[in-house]
């Protein structure tokens, strides 16, 4: 978005002008609350009730999902775009029904519905008999909404994402409050970077309403949805924990198609390029051995402004009106795209919802004339001068099939000449009008349906907002035109997780920020963060470059390491892409999805599960020497350092504030983690061998490896490779089983290296037979057949077995588990993350601190900073305090270790911008200890504290 355009959008967001083409929001007639049931009948899984002149249909779609459809006067509209029109449901879900009782009682294996007869009110209970939701006695369903009572003390999620900060106008939303939506909120998607879903859910259940837009009002005991967009009120109650609820929502609303494999790799987007420059940038990646899978082109690649459909042509011409002519001379012929594909780089191109209506020399363009004649302009939107060409334009009304077909007809020339992915921008507003919530949705629907009609290539897109249902159309989302800086980077974590909570599993952001100039450290840490989101892409405003080498050697090294790590994890990522397609549960999951009853996970946005087995807590704080991490219950292994932790545990994880290399990443015990060698792009060469890092436990664990051709829709017809792998430990051995593959695809893969961690095997067997033993891991990997070896790495002793892929194998490794390495004994704790009391405060007005600030306030008598320390063994440790004392003379402070007080004398520093350290030797007990710095009686204090380093 151009800068002046952004200022106009800010004004627009303030005025909240809105137009709603294609969405029925006409005033609904007033209707009294439901009266008494006059008749009831059951047919299959559907209960039909007559309530006066109205009808109430209750349908058990699944044992855990019930649909309620209130039809005033018996009238119902077709389902909205939220609902998957292709979905069919299995029958036989109702296991018992008492139609004669009051209330009427219908039961499935996972829920019970009770309907009182006078008045007609519905309640849902879970399998334990606990109440989920009950329609309010005074008024349950009504003309355009429904009111419920619910149990107190529940946190709510879903409803809406978070737009770019300046566009947030919902008074119920505050980015600082995290993922929870305990007050409710507006449901819409007409701000950039925003999203909406008529969905609210807790850790026990969810409520989905079939509506385009609306409003949730939530209190501690009530839940209401109002503003239903259809004449009937249809809602769904889903019973179960968050993952089950979200998978149910995907069944109702539709599951995402598989993205092409290249879309999971690294994507360089840039505005202000030429064919020559893009070629040079791509070569820069290849020369530096930095993986790159895609390049996204902005305005430059189009003949934008050129008379008569220039918006739909490659910029390979210089006819009248072209803003920057002939920037991509080989584009239209397809030569440029073929050259990029030969280098392993797929091209995405920007698409706008508008067409130019005024010719450069006067008169109306051909596309403008056609759209006007065929009523394909957005209702009520006057022509306006668009910012890139400065000429009159107008926006397409994508709610109409005719207009969608026409838009694809002309976009096809770009697809035929090599555009492999669509980047849809600005279908949220134009010139003082906020578009309806389905404008972006239907714009991508045009491209999705058009491309599928002419090609078996998978459809992939990026869009600037999301409304539930769009995921059916090859629909990814990015967070809009964000600013550079650590604070804005950190905000993207919450924005990602709230988008996932409304059903958008394919989310990304402009790494580095669209506006501004990130520092080298900001860029490096952002690239690490970006490696652990679904869509990994950099971008900046016109003329800004976001290649790793632009930001210096240190940032380049850190960024390259992050990109390479993502490349190694590609088998893991792609298996989860298949899980997303099958279940609707994406690669990134908020922590509470997997730990719904853990209060520490309920609103934690600083970390998330990255697939089934990895927990990541990216560093987003400037100058950080440590990162606070929370690990839920269970055993966790540091992916990089091998240390083993037992949760629940909150601790400060040391990171290097100079090299920026650290990514706090943890493996869940039981994981089967597939990795491959680093590739410069996903199809660089056949992957013949995959490493399976196994972290076995006494509970049986599993992972299903997945592959296909990565490009086409042949997988829809069974042309794929799936192999289920299980692992389990006993006191004397570990068993890993691979089942025979399913699917007709034959990948290049021939073998797995099954590395059983924390086990020095004494023997190994494959299907009961002892294979050849090799001298080390390198020799085993170079072997042509099956075999085994042992060794030691960061995770301790291991046993590795090379086994054929695609066939059934039982691998047994004899050996007892080794003692895991303890967590590192050196730890860095940020003072601002400690417990502060009696006037101690966090400030950041002096440079040179680590983390997000330092602790001041030691002019207040009694000011205290208390650290909680974990020691694996009892002993004497060094406690090094980083402090500043700009008073010009030494100052004293009291140190209290497990209740024992010692006065310290801290020498003066040159000024308040200068930091020094003071080391004391302290005794610590095995387990939990406390260390506090107190302005005590007899102290002179008046110092600032930055961090504490504990070492043996």
PDB file of N, CA and C in Angstrom, residues 180-222:
ATOM      1  N   UNK A 180      -7.694 -13.934  23.915  1.00  0.00           N
ATOM      2  CA  UNK A 180      -9.020 -14.160  24.477  1.00  0.00           C
ATOM      3  C   UNK A 180     -10.017 -13.087  24.050  1.00  0.00           C
ATOM      4  N   UNK A 181     -11.266 -13.520  23.945  1.00  0.00           N
ATOM      5  CA  UNK A 181     -12.359 -12.653  23.497  1.00  0.00           C
ATOM      6  C   UNK A 181     -13.501 -12.716  24.516  1.00  0.00           C
ATOM      7  N   UNK A 182     -13.174 -12.424  25.767  1.00  0.00           N
ATOM      8  CA  UNK A 182     -14.114 -12.654  26.861  1.00  0.00           C
ATOM      9  C   UNK A 182     -15.250 -11.644  26.926  1.00  0.00           C
ATOM     10  N   UNK A 183     -15.157 -10.560  26.152  1.00  0.00           N
ATOM     11  CA  UNK A 183     -16.260  -9.612  26.049  1.00  0.00           C
ATOM     12  C   UNK A 183     -17.053  -9.794  24.762  1.00  0.00           C
ATOM     13  N   UNK A 184     -16.574 -10.660  23.870  1.00  0.00           N
ATOM     14  CA  UNK A 184     -17.194 -10.813  22.560  1.00  0.00           C
ATOM     15  C   UNK A 184     -16.503  -9.931  21.544  1.00  0.00           C
ATOM     16  N   UNK A 185     -17.273  -9.421  20.575  1.00  0.00           N
ATOM     17  CA  UNK A 185     -16.704  -8.549  19.560  1.00  0.00           C
ATOM     18  C   UNK A 185     -17.456  -8.629  18.250  1.00  0.00           C
ATOM     19  N   UNK A 186     -17.095  -7.713  17.365  1.00  0.00           N
ATOM     20  CA  UNK A 186     -17.702  -7.677  16.033  1.00  0.00           C
ATOM     21  C   UNK A 186     -17.113  -8.780  15.168  1.00  0.00           C
ATOM     22  N   UNK A 187     -17.967  -9.322  14.327  1.00  0.00           N
ATOM     23  CA  UNK A 187     -17.537 -10.329  13.357  1.00  0.00           C
ATOM     24  C   UNK A 187     -17.584  -9.688  11.983  1.00  0.00           C
ATOM     25  N   UNK A 188     -16.421  -9.371  11.443  1.00  0.00           N
ATOM     26  CA  UNK A 188     -16.342  -8.873  10.070  1.00  0.00           C
ATOM     27  C   UNK A 188     -14.898  -8.989   9.588  1.00  0.00           C
ATOM     28  N   UNK A 189     -14.702  -8.691   8.317  1.00  0.00           N
ATOM     29  CA  UNK A 189     -13.360  -8.802   7.729  1.00  0.00           C
ATOM     30  C   UNK A 189     -13.189  -7.739   6.662  1.00  0.00           C
ATOM     31  N   UNK A 190     -13.310  -6.484   7.042  1.00  0.00           N
ATOM     32  CA  UNK A 190     -13.133  -5.431   6.045  1.00  0.00           C
ATOM     33  C   UNK A 190     -12.098  -4.406   6.480  1.00  0.00           C
ATOM     34  N   UNK A 191     -11.122  -4.853   7.271  1.00  0.00           N
ATOM     35  CA  UNK A 191      -9.951  -4.039   7.572  1.00  0.00           C
ATOM     36  C   UNK A 191      -8.712  -4.838   7.178  1.00  0.00           C
ATOM     37  N   UNK A 192      -7.678  -4.153   6.752  1.00  0.00           N
ATOM     38  CA  UNK A 192      -6.512  -4.901   6.302  1.00  0.00           C
ATOM     39  C   UNK A 192      -5.849  -5.631   7.460  1.00  0.00           C
ATOM     40  N   UNK A 193      -5.486  -6.881   7.168  1.00  0.00           N
ATOM     41  CA  UNK A 193      -4.861  -7.725   8.172  1.00  0.00           C
ATOM     42  C   UNK A 193      -5.830  -8.316   9.161  1.00  0.00           C
ATOM     43  N   UNK A 194      -7.134  -8.085   8.965  1.00  0.00           N
ATOM     44  CA  UNK A 194      -8.138  -8.527   9.933  1.00  0.00           C
ATOM     45  C   UNK A 194      -8.765  -9.833   9.456  1.00  0.00           C
ATOM     46  N   UNK A 195      -9.591 -10.375  10.300  1.00  0.00           N
ATOM     47  CA  UNK A 195     -10.342 -11.566   9.947  1.00  0.00           C
ATOM     48  C   UNK A 195     -11.537 -11.692  10.853  1.00  0.00           C
ATOM     49  N   UNK A 196     -12.509 -12.472  10.404  1.00  0.00           N
ATOM     50  CA  UNK A 196     -13.688 -12.678  11.213  1.00  0.00           C
ATOM     51  C   UNK A 196     -14.267 -14.064  11.018  1.00  0.00           C
ATOM     52  N   UNK A 197     -14.924 -14.563  12.063  1.00  0.00           N
ATOM     53  CA  UNK A 197     -15.648 -15.826  11.993  1.00  0.00           C
ATOM     54  C   UNK A 197     -16.796 -15.760  12.993  1.00  0.00           C
ATOM     55  N   UNK A 198     -17.986 -16.175  12.611  1.00  0.00           N
ATOM     56  CA  UNK A 198     -19.097 -16.197  13.565  1.00  0.00           C
ATOM     57  C   UNK A 198     -18.954 -17.397  14.502  1.00  0.00           C
ATOM     58  N   UNK A 199     -17.835 -17.417  15.192  1.00  0.00           N
ATOM     59  CA  UNK A 199     -17.411 -18.558  15.999  1.00  0.00           C
ATOM     60  C   UNK A 199     -16.858 -18.069  17.323  1.00  0.00           C
ATOM     61  N   UNK A 200     -17.343 -18.640  18.413  1.00  0.00           N
ATOM     62  CA  UNK A 200     -16.758 -18.423  19.728  1.00  0.00           C
ATOM     63  C   UNK A 200     -16.582 -19.790  20.376  1.00  0.00           C
ATOM     64  N   UNK A 201     -15.417 -20.023  20.991  1.00  0.00           N
ATOM     65  CA  UNK A 201     -15.206 -21.331  21.601  1.00  0.00           C
ATOM     66  C   UNK A 201     -14.402 -21.206  22.887  1.00  0.00           C
ATOM     67  N   UNK A 202     -14.546 -22.210  23.729  1.00  0.00           N
ATOM     68  CA  UNK A 202     -13.850 -22.299  25.007  1.00  0.00           C
ATOM     69  C   UNK A 202     -13.013 -23.573  25.010  1.00  0.00           C
ATOM     70  N   UNK A 203     -12.487 -23.947  26.149  1.00  0.00           N
ATOM     71  CA  UNK A 203     -11.726 -25.199  26.217  1.00  0.00           C
ATOM     72  C   UNK A 203     -12.645 -26.415  26.290  1.00  0.00           C
ATOM     73  N   UNK A 204     -13.997 -26.189  26.287  1.00  0.00           N
ATOM     74  CA  UNK A 204     -14.944 -27.305  26.377  1.00  0.00           C
ATOM     75  C   UNK A 204     -15.905 -27.399  25.190  1.00  0.00           C
ATOM     76  N   UNK A 205     -16.132 -26.317  24.469  1.00  0.00           N
ATOM     77  CA  UNK A 205     -17.144 -26.333  23.417  1.00  0.00           C
ATOM     78  C   UNK A 205     -16.971 -25.118  22.514  1.00  0.00           C
ATOM     79  N   UNK A 206     -17.732 -25.139  21.409  1.00  0.00           N
ATOM     80  CA  UNK A 206     -17.750 -24.006  20.500  1.00  0.00           C
ATOM     81  C   UNK A 206     -19.147 -23.731  19.998  1.00  0.00           C
ATOM     82  N   UNK A 207     -19.402 -22.479  19.588  1.00  0.00           N
ATOM     83  CA  UNK A 207     -20.653 -22.064  18.966  1.00  0.00           C
ATOM     84  C   UNK A 207     -20.331 -21.407  17.629  1.00  0.00           C
ATOM     85  N   UNK A 208     -20.850 -21.968  16.553  1.00  0.00           N
ATOM     86  CA  UNK A 208     -20.693 -21.414  15.211  1.00  0.00           C
ATOM     87  C   UNK A 208     -22.066 -21.030  14.685  1.00  0.00           C
ATOM     88  N   UNK A 209     -22.205 -19.781  14.219  1.00  0.00           N
ATOM     89  CA  UNK A 209     -23.462 -19.294  13.669  1.00  0.00           C
ATOM     90  C   UNK A 209     -23.271 -19.081  12.170  1.00  0.00           C
ATOM     91  N   UNK A 210     -24.244 -19.482  11.386  1.00  0.00           N
ATOM     92  CA  UNK A 210     -24.151 -19.283   9.939  1.00  0.00           C
ATOM     93  C   UNK A 210     -24.579 -17.859   9.609  1.00  0.00           C
ATOM     94  N   UNK A 211     -23.581 -16.976   9.469  1.00  0.00           N
ATOM     95  CA  UNK A 211     -23.892 -15.562   9.220  1.00  0.00           C
ATOM     96  C   UNK A 211     -22.685 -14.879   8.607  1.00  0.00           C
ATOM     97  N   UNK A 212     -22.946 -13.934   7.745  1.00  0.00           N
ATOM     98  CA  UNK A 212     -21.905 -13.020   7.275  1.00  0.00           C
ATOM     99  C   UNK A 212     -22.013 -11.760   8.122  1.00  0.00           C
ATOM    100  N   UNK A 213     -21.031 -11.551   8.964  1.00  0.00           N
ATOM    101  CA  UNK A 213     -20.983 -10.469   9.931  1.00  0.00           C
ATOM    102  C   UNK A 213     -21.940 -10.749  11.102  1.00  0.00           C
ATOM    103  N   UNK A 214     -21.885  -9.888  12.081  1.00  0.00           N
ATOM    104  CA  UNK A 214     -22.685 -10.041  13.284  1.00  0.00           C
ATOM    105  C   UNK A 214     -21.908  -9.549  14.487  1.00  0.00           C
ATOM    106  N   UNK A 215     -22.398  -9.908  15.667  1.00  0.00           N
ATOM    107  CA  UNK A 215     -21.758  -9.414  16.884  1.00  0.00           C
ATOM    108  C   UNK A 215     -21.965 -10.419  18.013  1.00  0.00           C
ATOM    109  N   UNK A 216     -20.868 -10.690  18.732  1.00  0.00           N
ATOM    110  CA  UNK A 216     -20.944 -11.498  19.943  1.00  0.00           C
ATOM    111  C   UNK A 216     -20.918 -10.581  21.156  1.00  0.00           C
ATOM    112  N   UNK A 217     -21.809 -10.833  22.088  1.00  0.00           N
ATOM    113  CA  UNK A 217     -21.792 -10.163  23.389  1.00  0.00           C
ATOM    114  C   UNK A 217     -21.636 -11.254  24.443  1.00  0.00           C
ATOM    115  N   UNK A 218     -20.571 -11.176  25.228  1.00  0.00           N
ATOM    116  CA  UNK A 218     -20.255 -12.233  26.186  1.00  0.00           C
ATOM    117  C   UNK A 218     -20.060 -11.624  27.568  1.00  0.00           C
ATOM    118  N   UNK A 219     -20.662 -12.256  28.554  1.00  0.00           N
ATOM    119  CA  UNK A 219     -20.372 -11.948  29.952  1.00  0.00           C
ATOM    120  C   UNK A 219     -19.927 -13.235  30.621  1.00  0.00           C
ATOM    121  N   UNK A 220     -19.721 -13.179  31.916  1.00  0.00           N
ATOM    122  CA  UNK A 220     -19.247 -14.354  32.628  1.00  0.00           C
ATOM    123  C   UNK A 220     -20.256 -15.494  32.606  1.00  0.00           C
ATOM    124  N   UNK A 221     -21.523 -15.195  32.349  1.00  0.00           N
ATOM    125  CA  UNK A 221     -22.548 -16.248  32.366  1.00  0.00           C
ATOM    126  C   UNK A 221     -23.469 -16.234  31.157  1.00  0.00           C
ATOM    127  N   UNK A 222     -23.304 -15.265  30.238  1.00  0.00           N
ATOM    128  CA  UNK A 222     -24.194 -15.195  29.073  1.00  0.00           C
ATOM    129  C   UNK A 222     -23.392 -15.079  27.787  1.00  0.00           C
TER     130      UNK A 222
END
